[in-house]
Every structure is written in structure tokens, then in C-alpha cells.
């Protein structure tokens, strides 16, 4: 199955959603109809971005394509914001309320995969959209365009704003946009994420701090003169060992991950340079910072013990998501009205072929059509996102939709594969419809934004003042190179 699938599927197959349109107002029903009309063109946009699979801060073609769609739809576009060439803001309208919709478009390294239900890498690319950000950007753009058209027809005042946010996967693009003040006048922000179920919940996530630790030693012949060398790889391995010992002595809900990104080039050369890349996660940003500080100490100790020198570069730091129940209940209601994803025969055949590789016998393919019940804030997603920083400064709400076969894990080849098919496109349009209806509700009842802001202030505390976790550093534009 090709990622840019046939025009027949694009135009005819994407409207097969389980909807409860009789409960919707006339203007909302018209907005859903308009999104059905837009589904073909925005699916093509998504599949082009899927095909390019550009990594964080390198998404030049993907960002430009989304900018063109919005500019052609009548938005004013400002590109290269917050010192990031691929970041942009597209706006339409004027005055309050200002409703933002987020869009992402970066891929992940090392997960190349064709849009087929078996493991099959694409030889022309080494990366893939294993988190579905090609759908994220295109679906959010479709929603923004539909809301713009509704604003024009309704005569309502207000501003719809699309934020093109690069490098979510470890690059923290949104953090720099928050730091630059691009969300200061926003009244509410709406986002979504591809997934394996349909849900809109008032839930949180993990704060995350990441850094690259670089060790510098002395090269020498590993057999003839090992005593003259000082192995940078020894420094990396000593650090990693100490962090692994530390795992027993951190809070139970903490997460620490690392990869060795450079370990030397030849066994008979004592490595003069080695690098390890770390993530520190916890539900509370302060605790994540404390754990990270301890990780730094292990690096310092490893360098001392191995006779090497250590430097580290802070790559990213993001807050946990701040839930907003006021907005989440509205979004859940709209998702319930839109309904989930219903497969056609071709898509069900794809799902049945890929399903055994997921190794989850209790999950049913039919659950793609279901809407998960509303959950309170006690629930927490074990991942991290730079949306977290936005959610601490402006009321923020998000949803997930079944863009993958139920039971699929994010960051997997199965996610890349389904995201390149009609399954991904249908889930994308469920999200676009839900976001558009939610934005319309906020424009129709701007007092809801006031209530959401009051909830945010109560959750953060009256004395809270946002300070980003990355300090004054500039965006790490080369972190994927």
C-alpha cells in the first residue's frame, strides 16, 4: 500500500466516522461537513510529511508545506519565530478570545517503515513518523482552517491561531515559543496526539530534562601503549553504571533513560571522545530536576575516576502537563459527538495482518470506533511533551485519536505503518473535527476561557511564576545531527 493512496480512497473513504450529528447545532454540523470536504487535501498534506520524515529542527519541507496551506486559506503567517527556522505562527481574525491550535511535524530517527502490515524498512529514509506528527500538523491545520471559515460566516469576533511547533521529540520547540512570549495573549490552547484509542481526558504527563554528556580522554594504542591512554568510553560506562545503581534510590515513579551515542571508532584505539544521552523524568518538574542534578554528579565522579574530562549540554527540559477539567469536559463532549474510527474492508484487512505483531490478545480491533470514558486528573500519561510548558501559562486541552491499530505502541514500526494509511487519515480527521467543534464552543462562550484560567491559577498556585527548565540556552538546532 503506497503512502499517497488513491484519490478514490482520499475523497470517498475518509468520511466513514461514527457520528452523532443530530445532537449538533446547524453551524457545527456544517463545520463537520466542511472538514469532510477538506479531508482529501489535508490527507495528501499529511502523507507528504509522512514520506519526507524530517527530524526535529530539520523539518524545512514539512513546515513550509503547512505554512502554504494556511497562507492560501487566508492566514497571516510569521515564520522563523523564537530563533527556530521551522517554527511559525499563523493567525486569522482579531480581538478576543485568542484560541490557539498546536501542530507538530517532526519524525523520529531509526524507525524507517513502509505503509505495510509487516516489518519493511524504506531504503530511502532512516527515520519515520512513529509518533504520528505528520497527522498532528495536517489535522490541526485542517481544524484551524475550518474554524477560520466558521468565524467568517458567523461574524463572531476573536482570533484563531495555529502554532507550527518543531522538534517535539526531544528538542522542546514549544518551550522556546513560550519563553519568547508567543502564548502570552492566548486565552486557550487546543492540541491532540495520534494514538491507539479515542479519548479526551483531564490528565497529566511526566516532566522531562535531557542532556548529552561528553567525555574527553587521551587516545593511544590499546595494545602497545594502553597505559598512555585515558578512555572516554570508560568515563561513559562508569557514569552509566553509577546511574543504574542510583535507580534504587529515586522515587518509584521516576524514569531514567540513556543511550550511548558515541563510543569510539576502533577497538585498538583508546577512545578520546565518547558521549551518552540522558533523560530524567518525573510527574513533578522539581523532582525531575533534582534527579537530573544527581545524574550530573555521577558524570563528574566518572570523569574523576577515569582520568577524563566531562562536559554536558542541556538539550531539553519540559514541564508535566497541567490538566484543565473545564476544557477537557467540553472536548470530551465534542469527541463523543464526532465518534471514533470505522474501518473499511481494506483497512480492516491491514489491521488483521498487523494485529498479531502487537502481542495484545485482549485488545479488540473494533475498539477503534469506541470513545473512552472521561477521566479525572488522577490519571497520568507516562510520556512527556513540550505542550506541558504551554499548559502552565495558558489553559490547555488535548485529545488522542485512534490513528493506529488498537494496541499499537507509540515509537514503533507499527505506528509508522498505520500512520501512512487510511487508518491514520481517519483518526486525524476525528481529531480535526473535535478540535474545531471545541474551538467553536469557546468562541461562542468566551466566559469559559475565564473559568478555565481560574482553574489554572488554582492548580498552579497564586504565587506561581513560570520559569523554563532550559534557562537562557538557544534552541539546539543540531541535536539530531
Tab-separated table of C-alpha atoms in Angstrom:
chain	number	residue	atom	x	y	z
A	1	UNK	CA	0.000	0.000	0.000
A	2	UNK	CA	1.521	3.334	-1.027
A	3	UNK	CA	1.526	6.235	1.464
A	4	UNK	CA	-0.070	8.542	-1.100
A	5	UNK	CA	-3.003	6.262	-1.647
A	6	UNK	CA	-5.572	6.564	-4.376
A	7	UNK	CA	-7.748	9.588	-4.968
A	8	UNK	CA	-10.798	7.380	-4.564
A	9	UNK	CA	-9.793	6.472	-1.017
A	10	UNK	CA	-8.866	10.052	-0.219
A	11	UNK	CA	-12.128	11.555	-1.353
A	12	UNK	CA	-14.557	8.766	-0.633
A	13	UNK	CA	-13.223	6.732	2.260
A	14	UNK	CA	-12.465	9.367	4.848
A	15	UNK	CA	-15.982	10.324	5.823
A	16	UNK	CA	-16.851	6.994	7.386
A	17	UNK	CA	-16.867	8.074	11.025
A	18	UNK	CA	-19.313	7.110	13.706
A	19	UNK	CA	-21.029	10.462	14.290
A	20	UNK	CA	-23.897	11.656	16.367
A	21	UNK	CA	-24.616	14.722	14.254
A	22	UNK	CA	-28.320	15.074	15.221
A	23	UNK	CA	-27.198	16.446	18.608
A	24	UNK	CA	-25.116	19.163	16.951
A	25	UNK	CA	-26.156	22.713	16.131
A	26	UNK	CA	-26.533	23.648	12.475
A	27	UNK	CA	-23.252	25.571	12.302
A	28	UNK	CA	-21.367	22.712	13.950
A	29	UNK	CA	-22.862	20.216	11.539
A	30	UNK	CA	-21.815	22.450	8.669
A	31	UNK	CA	-18.292	22.604	10.068
A	32	UNK	CA	-18.112	18.805	10.152
A	33	UNK	CA	-19.332	18.682	6.563
A	34	UNK	CA	-16.678	21.192	5.567
A	35	UNK	CA	-13.986	19.080	7.229
A	36	UNK	CA	-15.189	16.061	5.274
A	37	UNK	CA	-14.644	18.171	2.148
A	38	UNK	CA	-11.155	19.137	3.325
A	39	UNK	CA	-10.153	15.609	4.334
A	40	UNK	CA	-8.743	14.599	0.961
A	41	UNK	CA	-6.417	17.571	0.544
A	42	UNK	CA	-5.182	17.505	4.142
A	43	UNK	CA	-4.609	13.774	3.976
A	44	UNK	CA	-2.377	14.429	0.993
A	45	UNK	CA	-0.513	17.019	3.079
A	46	UNK	CA	-0.105	14.528	5.914
A	47	UNK	CA	1.173	11.796	3.618
A	48	UNK	CA	3.748	14.082	2.031
A	49	UNK	CA	5.083	14.871	5.505
A	50	UNK	CA	4.982	11.121	6.318
A	51	UNK	CA	7.032	10.458	3.199
A	52	UNK	CA	9.650	13.123	3.993
A	53	UNK	CA	10.019	12.039	7.660
A	54	UNK	CA	12.134	15.050	8.630
A	55	UNK	CA	13.802	15.093	12.045
A	56	UNK	CA	13.500	17.805	14.671
A	57	UNK	CA	14.613	21.297	13.582
A	58	UNK	CA	15.252	19.873	10.102
A	59	UNK	CA	11.569	19.923	9.019
A	60	UNK	CA	12.054	22.559	6.309
A	61	UNK	CA	9.753	20.999	3.694
A	62	UNK	CA	7.115	19.918	6.218
A	63	UNK	CA	6.938	23.341	7.854
A	64	UNK	CA	6.824	25.135	4.516
A	65	UNK	CA	4.002	22.917	3.261
A	66	UNK	CA	1.840	23.644	6.309
A	67	UNK	CA	2.604	27.352	6.049
A	68	UNK	CA	1.477	27.324	2.425
A	69	UNK	CA	-1.814	25.636	3.310
A	70	UNK	CA	-2.617	28.226	5.950
A	71	UNK	CA	-1.431	31.194	3.936
A	72	UNK	CA	-3.543	30.091	0.984
A	73	UNK	CA	-6.525	29.786	3.344
A	74	UNK	CA	-6.195	33.433	4.374
A	75	UNK	CA	-3.991	33.243	7.470
A	76	UNK	CA	-1.209	35.718	8.170
A	77	UNK	CA	1.955	33.654	8.661
A	78	UNK	CA	5.064	34.633	10.624
A	79	UNK	CA	7.893	32.161	10.022
A	80	UNK	CA	11.145	31.506	11.857
A	81	UNK	CA	9.807	32.627	15.240
A	82	UNK	CA	11.655	32.183	18.556
A	83	UNK	CA	15.003	31.649	16.778
A	84	UNK	CA	13.790	28.424	15.126
A	85	UNK	CA	13.776	28.361	11.298
A	86	UNK	CA	10.947	25.793	11.102
A	87	UNK	CA	8.702	27.338	13.768
A	88	UNK	CA	5.845	29.606	12.700
A	89	UNK	CA	2.612	31.236	13.830
A	90	UNK	CA	-0.404	31.621	11.527
A	91	UNK	CA	-3.266	33.909	12.596
A	92	UNK	CA	-6.696	34.938	11.381
A	93	UNK	CA	-9.149	37.373	12.909
A	94	UNK	CA	-8.747	39.978	15.600
A	95	UNK	CA	-9.560	40.590	19.214
A	96	UNK	CA	-10.559	38.229	21.962
A	97	UNK	CA	-10.766	35.403	22.611
A	98	UNK	CA	-7.491	34.170	21.134
A	99	UNK	CA	-7.747	30.412	20.622
A	100	UNK	CA	-4.591	28.540	19.670
A	101	UNK	CA	-4.271	25.188	17.924
A	102	UNK	CA	-0.940	23.364	18.052
A	103	UNK	CA	0.646	21.497	15.150
A	104	UNK	CA	3.727	19.256	15.149
A	105	UNK	CA	5.607	17.731	12.214
A	106	UNK	CA	8.906	16.112	13.296
A	107	UNK	CA	9.766	12.438	12.819
A	108	UNK	CA	11.895	10.020	14.864
A	109	UNK	CA	15.269	8.520	13.891
A	110	UNK	CA	15.758	4.797	13.392
A	111	UNK	CA	12.167	3.769	12.655
A	112	UNK	CA	12.029	3.655	8.882
A	113	UNK	CA	8.969	1.691	7.762
A	114	UNK	CA	6.747	1.329	4.710
A	115	UNK	CA	2.956	1.610	4.956
A	116	UNK	CA	2.521	-2.165	5.030
A	117	UNK	CA	1.488	-4.529	7.886
A	118	UNK	CA	4.843	-6.333	8.025
A	119	UNK	CA	8.283	-5.069	9.033
A	120	UNK	CA	9.706	-3.438	5.929
A	121	UNK	CA	12.140	-0.536	6.060
A	122	UNK	CA	12.182	2.168	3.414
A	123	UNK	CA	15.713	2.238	1.972
A	124	UNK	CA	15.494	5.918	1.028
A	125	UNK	CA	14.944	7.157	4.615
A	126	UNK	CA	16.285	6.196	8.046
A	127	UNK	CA	13.568	7.956	10.039
A	128	UNK	CA	9.816	7.618	10.366
A	129	UNK	CA	6.683	9.182	11.848
A	130	UNK	CA	6.431	6.710	14.710
A	131	UNK	CA	4.587	9.292	16.822
A	132	UNK	CA	2.270	10.422	14.045
A	133	UNK	CA	3.302	14.064	13.935
A	134	UNK	CA	2.610	14.202	10.193
A	135	UNK	CA	-1.034	13.681	11.122
A	136	UNK	CA	-0.750	16.060	14.071
A	137	UNK	CA	0.329	19.004	11.918
A	138	UNK	CA	-2.004	18.382	8.993
A	139	UNK	CA	-5.060	17.613	11.138
A	140	UNK	CA	-4.542	20.697	13.278
A	141	UNK	CA	-4.178	22.849	10.162
A	142	UNK	CA	-7.456	21.461	8.790
A	143	UNK	CA	-9.173	22.295	12.080
A	144	UNK	CA	-7.772	25.838	12.070
A	145	UNK	CA	-8.986	26.433	8.506
A	146	UNK	CA	-12.471	25.134	9.327
A	147	UNK	CA	-12.687	27.394	12.387
A	148	UNK	CA	-11.484	30.358	10.324
A	149	UNK	CA	-14.284	29.769	7.815
A	150	UNK	CA	-16.793	29.457	10.657
A	151	UNK	CA	-15.608	32.772	12.118
A	152	UNK	CA	-16.154	34.452	8.773
A	153	UNK	CA	-19.664	33.041	8.348
A	154	UNK	CA	-20.774	33.575	11.943
A	155	UNK	CA	-19.455	37.113	12.284
A	156	UNK	CA	-18.047	36.272	15.705
A	157	UNK	CA	-15.104	38.288	16.967
A	158	UNK	CA	-11.899	36.617	18.013
A	159	UNK	CA	-8.621	35.218	16.723
A	160	UNK	CA	-7.825	31.681	15.631
A	161	UNK	CA	-4.109	30.985	15.740
A	162	UNK	CA	-2.115	27.989	14.518
A	163	UNK	CA	1.262	27.365	16.150
A	164	UNK	CA	3.691	25.394	13.998
A	165	UNK	CA	5.903	23.779	16.625
A	166	UNK	CA	9.083	21.920	15.607
A	167	UNK	CA	11.175	19.274	17.332
A	168	UNK	CA	8.741	17.969	19.941
A	169	UNK	CA	10.728	14.732	20.090
A	170	UNK	CA	13.437	15.871	22.491
A	171	UNK	CA	14.073	19.304	21.011
A	172	UNK	CA	11.493	21.215	23.038
A	173	UNK	CA	10.416	23.677	20.350
A	174	UNK	CA	7.348	24.827	22.273
A	175	UNK	CA	9.454	25.760	25.304
A	176	UNK	CA	11.274	28.401	23.268
A	177	UNK	CA	7.976	29.684	21.901
A	178	UNK	CA	6.617	30.038	25.441
A	179	UNK	CA	9.830	31.743	26.541
A	180	UNK	CA	9.517	34.160	23.600
A	181	UNK	CA	6.052	35.204	24.803
A	182	UNK	CA	4.149	33.809	21.830
A	183	UNK	CA	1.384	32.449	24.089
A	184	UNK	CA	1.098	35.457	26.396
A	185	UNK	CA	-2.154	36.739	24.873
A	186	UNK	CA	-3.749	33.331	24.252
A	187	UNK	CA	-6.954	32.528	26.132
A	188	UNK	CA	-6.950	28.767	25.469
A	189	UNK	CA	-4.833	26.285	23.549
A	190	UNK	CA	-6.092	23.113	21.858
A	191	UNK	CA	-3.982	20.161	20.757
A	192	UNK	CA	-4.196	16.451	20.029
A	193	UNK	CA	-1.966	13.441	19.562
A	194	UNK	CA	-2.110	10.321	17.423
A	195	UNK	CA	-2.632	7.090	19.335
A	196	UNK	CA	-4.438	3.772	19.522
A	197	UNK	CA	-7.678	4.933	21.162
A	198	UNK	CA	-10.075	7.879	21.187
A	199	UNK	CA	-10.038	9.862	24.428
A	200	UNK	CA	-10.219	13.382	25.820
A	201	UNK	CA	-9.151	13.455	29.438
A	202	UNK	CA	-8.031	15.859	32.143
A	203	UNK	CA	-4.738	14.038	32.606
A	204	UNK	CA	-1.108	14.912	33.210
A	205	UNK	CA	2.283	13.640	31.977
A	206	UNK	CA	5.920	13.434	33.080
A	207	UNK	CA	8.274	16.375	33.282
A	208	UNK	CA	11.488	15.639	31.415
A	209	UNK	CA	15.047	17.008	31.425
A	210	UNK	CA	17.601	15.744	28.920
A	211	UNK	CA	21.287	16.332	28.250
A	212	UNK	CA	24.244	14.964	26.318
A	213	UNK	CA	27.255	14.104	28.496
A	214	UNK	CA	30.540	14.287	26.602
A	215	UNK	CA	33.742	12.719	27.902
A	216	UNK	CA	37.198	13.661	26.657
A	217	UNK	CA	40.166	11.359	27.186
A	218	UNK	CA	43.517	10.580	25.609
A	219	UNK	CA	43.878	8.383	22.545
A	220	UNK	CA	46.541	5.693	22.473
A	221	UNK	CA	47.251	2.258	21.006
A	222	UNK	CA	45.059	-0.093	23.006
A	223	UNK	CA	47.590	-2.966	22.864
A	224	UNK	CA	51.029	-1.344	22.609
A	225	UNK	CA	50.528	1.635	24.946
A	226	UNK	CA	47.265	1.374	26.883
A	227	UNK	CA	48.885	2.997	29.919
A	228	UNK	CA	49.285	6.235	27.979
A	229	UNK	CA	45.603	6.404	27.142
A	230	UNK	CA	42.600	7.594	29.106
A	231	UNK	CA	39.400	6.130	27.753
A	232	UNK	CA	36.468	8.485	27.276
A	233	UNK	CA	34.323	5.360	26.863
A	234	UNK	CA	35.392	4.270	30.358
A	235	UNK	CA	34.003	7.560	31.602
A	236	UNK	CA	30.682	6.949	29.845
A	237	UNK	CA	30.422	3.378	31.115
A	238	UNK	CA	31.356	4.369	34.672
A	239	UNK	CA	28.687	7.071	34.611
A	240	UNK	CA	26.055	4.727	33.237
A	241	UNK	CA	26.897	2.118	35.876
A	242	UNK	CA	26.533	4.623	38.710
A	243	UNK	CA	23.203	5.872	37.341
A	244	UNK	CA	21.957	2.286	37.182
A	245	UNK	CA	22.908	1.875	40.853
A	246	UNK	CA	21.065	5.121	41.581
A	247	UNK	CA	17.791	3.743	40.222
A	248	UNK	CA	17.091	2.002	43.536
A	249	UNK	CA	17.293	5.329	45.334
A	250	UNK	CA	14.996	7.560	43.302
A	251	UNK	CA	11.209	7.927	43.645
A	252	UNK	CA	9.288	4.923	42.365
A	253	UNK	CA	7.510	6.926	39.665
A	254	UNK	CA	10.724	8.349	38.203
A	255	UNK	CA	12.081	7.266	34.823
A	256	UNK	CA	15.704	7.458	33.626
A	257	UNK	CA	16.813	6.503	30.111
A	258	UNK	CA	20.091	6.747	28.244
A	259	UNK	CA	21.796	5.747	25.010
A	260	UNK	CA	25.499	5.795	24.142
A	261	UNK	CA	25.631	7.993	21.057
A	262	UNK	CA	29.406	7.795	20.595
A	263	UNK	CA	31.640	5.054	21.956
A	264	UNK	CA	34.755	5.157	19.814
A	265	UNK	CA	35.657	4.065	16.311
A	266	UNK	CA	38.049	1.104	16.588
A	267	UNK	CA	38.733	-1.429	19.366
A	268	UNK	CA	42.502	-0.952	19.142
A	269	UNK	CA	42.290	2.805	19.726
A	270	UNK	CA	41.612	4.080	23.229
A	271	UNK	CA	38.644	6.400	22.618
A	272	UNK	CA	39.462	10.057	23.069
A	273	UNK	CA	35.780	11.019	22.867
A	274	UNK	CA	32.548	9.355	23.941
A	275	UNK	CA	29.022	10.610	24.554
A	276	UNK	CA	25.911	9.417	26.386
A	277	UNK	CA	22.449	10.977	26.068
A	278	UNK	CA	20.170	11.046	29.157
A	279	UNK	CA	16.515	11.667	30.010
A	280	UNK	CA	15.301	12.318	33.564
A	281	UNK	CA	11.510	12.082	34.034
A	282	UNK	CA	9.101	12.518	36.925
A	283	UNK	CA	5.486	13.718	37.402
A	284	UNK	CA	6.853	16.810	39.168
A	285	UNK	CA	9.293	19.129	37.381
A	286	UNK	CA	11.156	19.983	40.577
A	287	UNK	CA	11.812	16.312	41.336
A	288	UNK	CA	12.891	15.674	37.730
A	289	UNK	CA	15.417	18.494	38.181
A	290	UNK	CA	16.702	17.024	41.443
A	291	UNK	CA	17.214	13.625	39.798
A	292	UNK	CA	18.967	15.278	36.875
A	293	UNK	CA	21.340	17.094	39.250
A	294	UNK	CA	22.278	13.724	40.752
A	295	UNK	CA	22.899	12.350	37.252
A	296	UNK	CA	25.304	15.234	36.638
A	297	UNK	CA	27.176	14.297	39.824
A	298	UNK	CA	27.648	10.740	38.564
A	299	UNK	CA	29.186	12.158	35.391
A	300	UNK	CA	31.553	14.301	37.395
A	301	UNK	CA	32.536	11.318	39.537
A	302	UNK	CA	33.030	9.110	36.478
A	303	UNK	CA	35.364	11.663	34.917
A	304	UNK	CA	37.374	11.955	38.127
A	305	UNK	CA	37.698	8.191	38.480
A	306	UNK	CA	38.742	7.556	34.868
A	307	UNK	CA	41.087	10.493	34.418
A	308	UNK	CA	38.898	12.054	31.768
A	309	UNK	CA	37.089	15.365	31.416
A	310	UNK	CA	33.294	15.675	31.243
A	311	UNK	CA	31.126	18.412	29.791
A	312	UNK	CA	27.379	18.297	29.349
A	313	UNK	CA	24.934	20.148	27.139
A	314	UNK	CA	21.386	20.629	28.363
A	315	UNK	CA	19.231	19.626	25.395
A	316	UNK	CA	15.674	19.911	26.646
A	317	UNK	CA	13.551	20.495	29.719
A	318	UNK	CA	9.748	20.319	29.784
A	319	UNK	CA	7.092	20.601	32.464
A	320	UNK	CA	4.441	17.990	33.124
A	321	UNK	CA	1.039	18.662	31.576
A	322	UNK	CA	-1.265	20.775	33.723
A	323	UNK	CA	-4.785	19.330	33.244
A	324	UNK	CA	-7.777	21.593	32.816
A	325	UNK	CA	-11.067	19.884	33.576
A	326	UNK	CA	-13.137	22.866	32.448
A	327	UNK	CA	-11.867	22.500	28.897
A	328	UNK	CA	-11.487	18.716	28.941
A	329	UNK	CA	-15.191	18.116	29.599
A	330	UNK	CA	-16.096	20.276	26.588
A	331	UNK	CA	-13.642	18.429	24.381
A	332	UNK	CA	-14.867	15.038	25.581
A	333	UNK	CA	-18.439	16.019	24.744
A	334	UNK	CA	-17.413	17.006	21.230
A	335	UNK	CA	-15.364	13.852	20.712
A	336	UNK	CA	-18.382	11.795	21.769
A	337	UNK	CA	-20.486	13.610	19.171
A	338	UNK	CA	-17.920	13.077	16.409
A	339	UNK	CA	-17.372	9.410	17.223
A	340	UNK	CA	-14.451	7.087	16.605
A	341	UNK	CA	-12.883	5.423	13.566
A	342	UNK	CA	-14.706	2.815	11.482
A	343	UNK	CA	-12.546	0.748	9.150
A	344	UNK	CA	-13.490	-0.107	5.605
A	345	UNK	CA	-12.690	-3.579	4.258
A	346	UNK	CA	-9.160	-2.684	3.141
A	347	UNK	CA	-8.298	-1.071	6.461
A	348	UNK	CA	-9.669	-3.988	8.468
A	349	UNK	CA	-7.574	-6.368	6.397
A	350	UNK	CA	-4.499	-4.240	7.183
A	351	UNK	CA	-5.379	-4.265	10.888
A	352	UNK	CA	-5.886	-8.025	10.976
A	353	UNK	CA	-2.475	-8.602	9.382
A	354	UNK	CA	-0.585	-6.264	11.706
A	355	UNK	CA	-2.513	-7.204	14.853
A	356	UNK	CA	-0.542	-10.402	15.703
A	357	UNK	CA	2.715	-8.400	15.859
A	358	UNK	CA	1.280	-6.281	18.697
A	359	UNK	CA	1.069	-9.291	21.044
A	360	UNK	CA	-2.009	-7.954	22.856
A	361	UNK	CA	-4.706	-10.634	22.534
A	362	UNK	CA	-7.167	-8.865	24.848
A	363	UNK	CA	-7.383	-5.749	22.664
A	364	UNK	CA	-10.092	-5.738	20.007
A	365	UNK	CA	-9.754	-4.122	16.595
A	366	UNK	CA	-13.319	-2.812	16.929
A	367	UNK	CA	-12.242	-0.562	19.828
A	368	UNK	CA	-11.020	1.978	17.255
A	369	UNK	CA	-14.663	3.037	16.963
A	370	UNK	CA	-15.134	3.486	20.721
A	371	UNK	CA	-14.789	6.635	22.834
A	372	UNK	CA	-13.030	6.153	26.167
A	373	UNK	CA	-14.888	7.443	29.234
A	374	UNK	CA	-13.938	10.771	30.730
A	375	UNK	CA	-11.151	10.509	33.305
A	376	UNK	CA	-10.287	12.788	36.185
A	377	UNK	CA	-6.862	14.327	36.735
A	378	UNK	CA	-5.616	11.366	38.774
A	379	UNK	CA	-4.685	9.673	35.511
A	380	UNK	CA	-1.184	10.362	34.194
A	381	UNK	CA	0.383	9.610	30.842
A	382	UNK	CA	3.844	8.085	31.255
A	383	UNK	CA	5.254	10.077	28.329
A	384	UNK	CA	6.480	13.665	28.173
A	385	UNK	CA	5.648	16.571	25.885
A	386	UNK	CA	6.664	20.187	25.490
A	387	UNK	CA	2.948	21.001	25.483
A	388	UNK	CA	3.462	20.818	29.243
A	389	UNK	CA	5.131	24.227	29.359
A	390	UNK	CA	2.230	25.824	27.481
A	391	UNK	CA	-0.272	24.272	29.881
A	392	UNK	CA	1.307	26.071	32.853
A	393	UNK	CA	0.850	29.524	31.296
A	394	UNK	CA	-2.456	29.216	29.393
A	395	UNK	CA	-5.422	26.813	29.798
A	396	UNK	CA	-4.691	23.850	27.540
A	397	UNK	CA	-6.712	20.838	26.449
A	398	UNK	CA	-5.928	17.855	24.263
A	399	UNK	CA	-7.230	14.573	22.946
A	400	UNK	CA	-5.939	11.401	21.371
A	401	UNK	CA	-7.481	9.505	18.481
A	402	UNK	CA	-7.105	6.021	17.002
A	403	UNK	CA	-4.708	6.739	14.163
A	404	UNK	CA	-3.049	3.349	14.755
A	405	UNK	CA	-4.423	-0.160	15.100
A	406	UNK	CA	-5.666	-0.621	18.706
A	407	UNK	CA	-2.872	-1.882	20.948
A	408	UNK	CA	-0.101	-0.235	18.928
A	409	UNK	CA	2.710	1.368	20.901
A	410	UNK	CA	3.996	4.795	20.009
A	411	UNK	CA	7.530	4.925	18.591
A	412	UNK	CA	7.087	1.572	16.866
A	413	UNK	CA	7.244	0.452	13.238
A	414	UNK	CA	3.568	-0.493	13.517
A	415	UNK	CA	2.720	3.141	14.313
A	416	UNK	CA	4.673	4.343	11.270
A	417	UNK	CA	2.931	1.796	9.044
A	418	UNK	CA	-0.653	2.579	10.086
A	419	UNK	CA	0.058	6.307	10.044
A	420	UNK	CA	0.754	6.048	6.327
A	421	UNK	CA	-2.662	4.560	5.525
A	422	UNK	CA	-6.346	5.463	5.631
A	423	UNK	CA	-6.406	4.333	9.275
A	424	UNK	CA	-4.146	7.223	10.214
A	425	UNK	CA	-6.049	9.644	7.998
A	426	UNK	CA	-9.413	8.772	9.536
A	427	UNK	CA	-8.088	9.219	13.065
A	428	UNK	CA	-6.592	12.542	12.013
A	429	UNK	CA	-9.975	13.816	10.850
A	430	UNK	CA	-11.675	12.695	14.069
A	431	UNK	CA	-9.171	14.921	15.856
A	432	UNK	CA	-9.639	17.812	13.417
A	433	UNK	CA	-13.404	17.699	13.877
A	434	UNK	CA	-13.212	17.516	17.658
A	435	UNK	CA	-10.775	20.422	17.882
A	436	UNK	CA	-12.827	22.566	15.530
A	437	UNK	CA	-16.046	21.984	17.500
A	438	UNK	CA	-14.218	22.732	20.765
A	439	UNK	CA	-12.856	25.999	19.394
A	440	UNK	CA	-16.338	26.984	18.209
A	441	UNK	CA	-17.683	26.370	21.719
A	442	UNK	CA	-15.028	28.682	23.155
A	443	UNK	CA	-15.750	31.439	20.646
A	444	UNK	CA	-19.478	31.118	21.364
A	445	UNK	CA	-18.942	31.204	25.129
A	446	UNK	CA	-15.739	33.166	25.870
A	447	UNK	CA	-16.615	33.150	29.556
A	448	UNK	CA	-15.499	29.510	29.509
A	449	UNK	CA	-11.938	30.718	28.956
A	450	UNK	CA	-12.231	32.873	32.069
A	451	UNK	CA	-13.370	29.853	34.068
A	452	UNK	CA	-10.529	27.761	32.625
A	453	UNK	CA	-8.000	30.437	33.587
A	454	UNK	CA	-9.342	30.469	37.138
A	455	UNK	CA	-8.896	26.695	37.295
A	456	UNK	CA	-5.330	27.004	36.003
A	457	UNK	CA	-4.478	29.604	38.625
A	458	UNK	CA	-5.933	27.418	41.357
A	459	UNK	CA	-3.876	24.408	40.234
A	460	UNK	CA	-0.579	26.262	39.833
A	461	UNK	CA	-0.972	28.365	42.970
A	462	UNK	CA	-1.371	32.109	43.166
A	463	UNK	CA	2.372	32.698	43.607
A	464	UNK	CA	3.464	30.531	40.669
A	465	UNK	CA	5.680	32.224	38.099
A	466	UNK	CA	6.706	30.215	35.070
A	467	UNK	CA	10.435	29.682	34.575
A	468	UNK	CA	11.558	27.398	31.792
A	469	UNK	CA	13.846	24.485	32.630
A	470	UNK	CA	16.318	25.225	29.833
A	471	UNK	CA	17.452	28.610	31.139
A	472	UNK	CA	18.782	31.001	28.521
A	473	UNK	CA	20.183	28.462	26.067
A	474	UNK	CA	19.298	28.829	22.402
A	475	UNK	CA	17.317	26.132	20.578
A	476	UNK	CA	19.512	23.047	19.967
A	477	UNK	CA	19.072	23.155	16.202
A	478	UNK	CA	21.702	20.452	15.649
A	479	UNK	CA	20.632	17.976	18.328
A	480	UNK	CA	19.652	15.366	15.706
A	481	UNK	CA	22.889	15.700	13.739
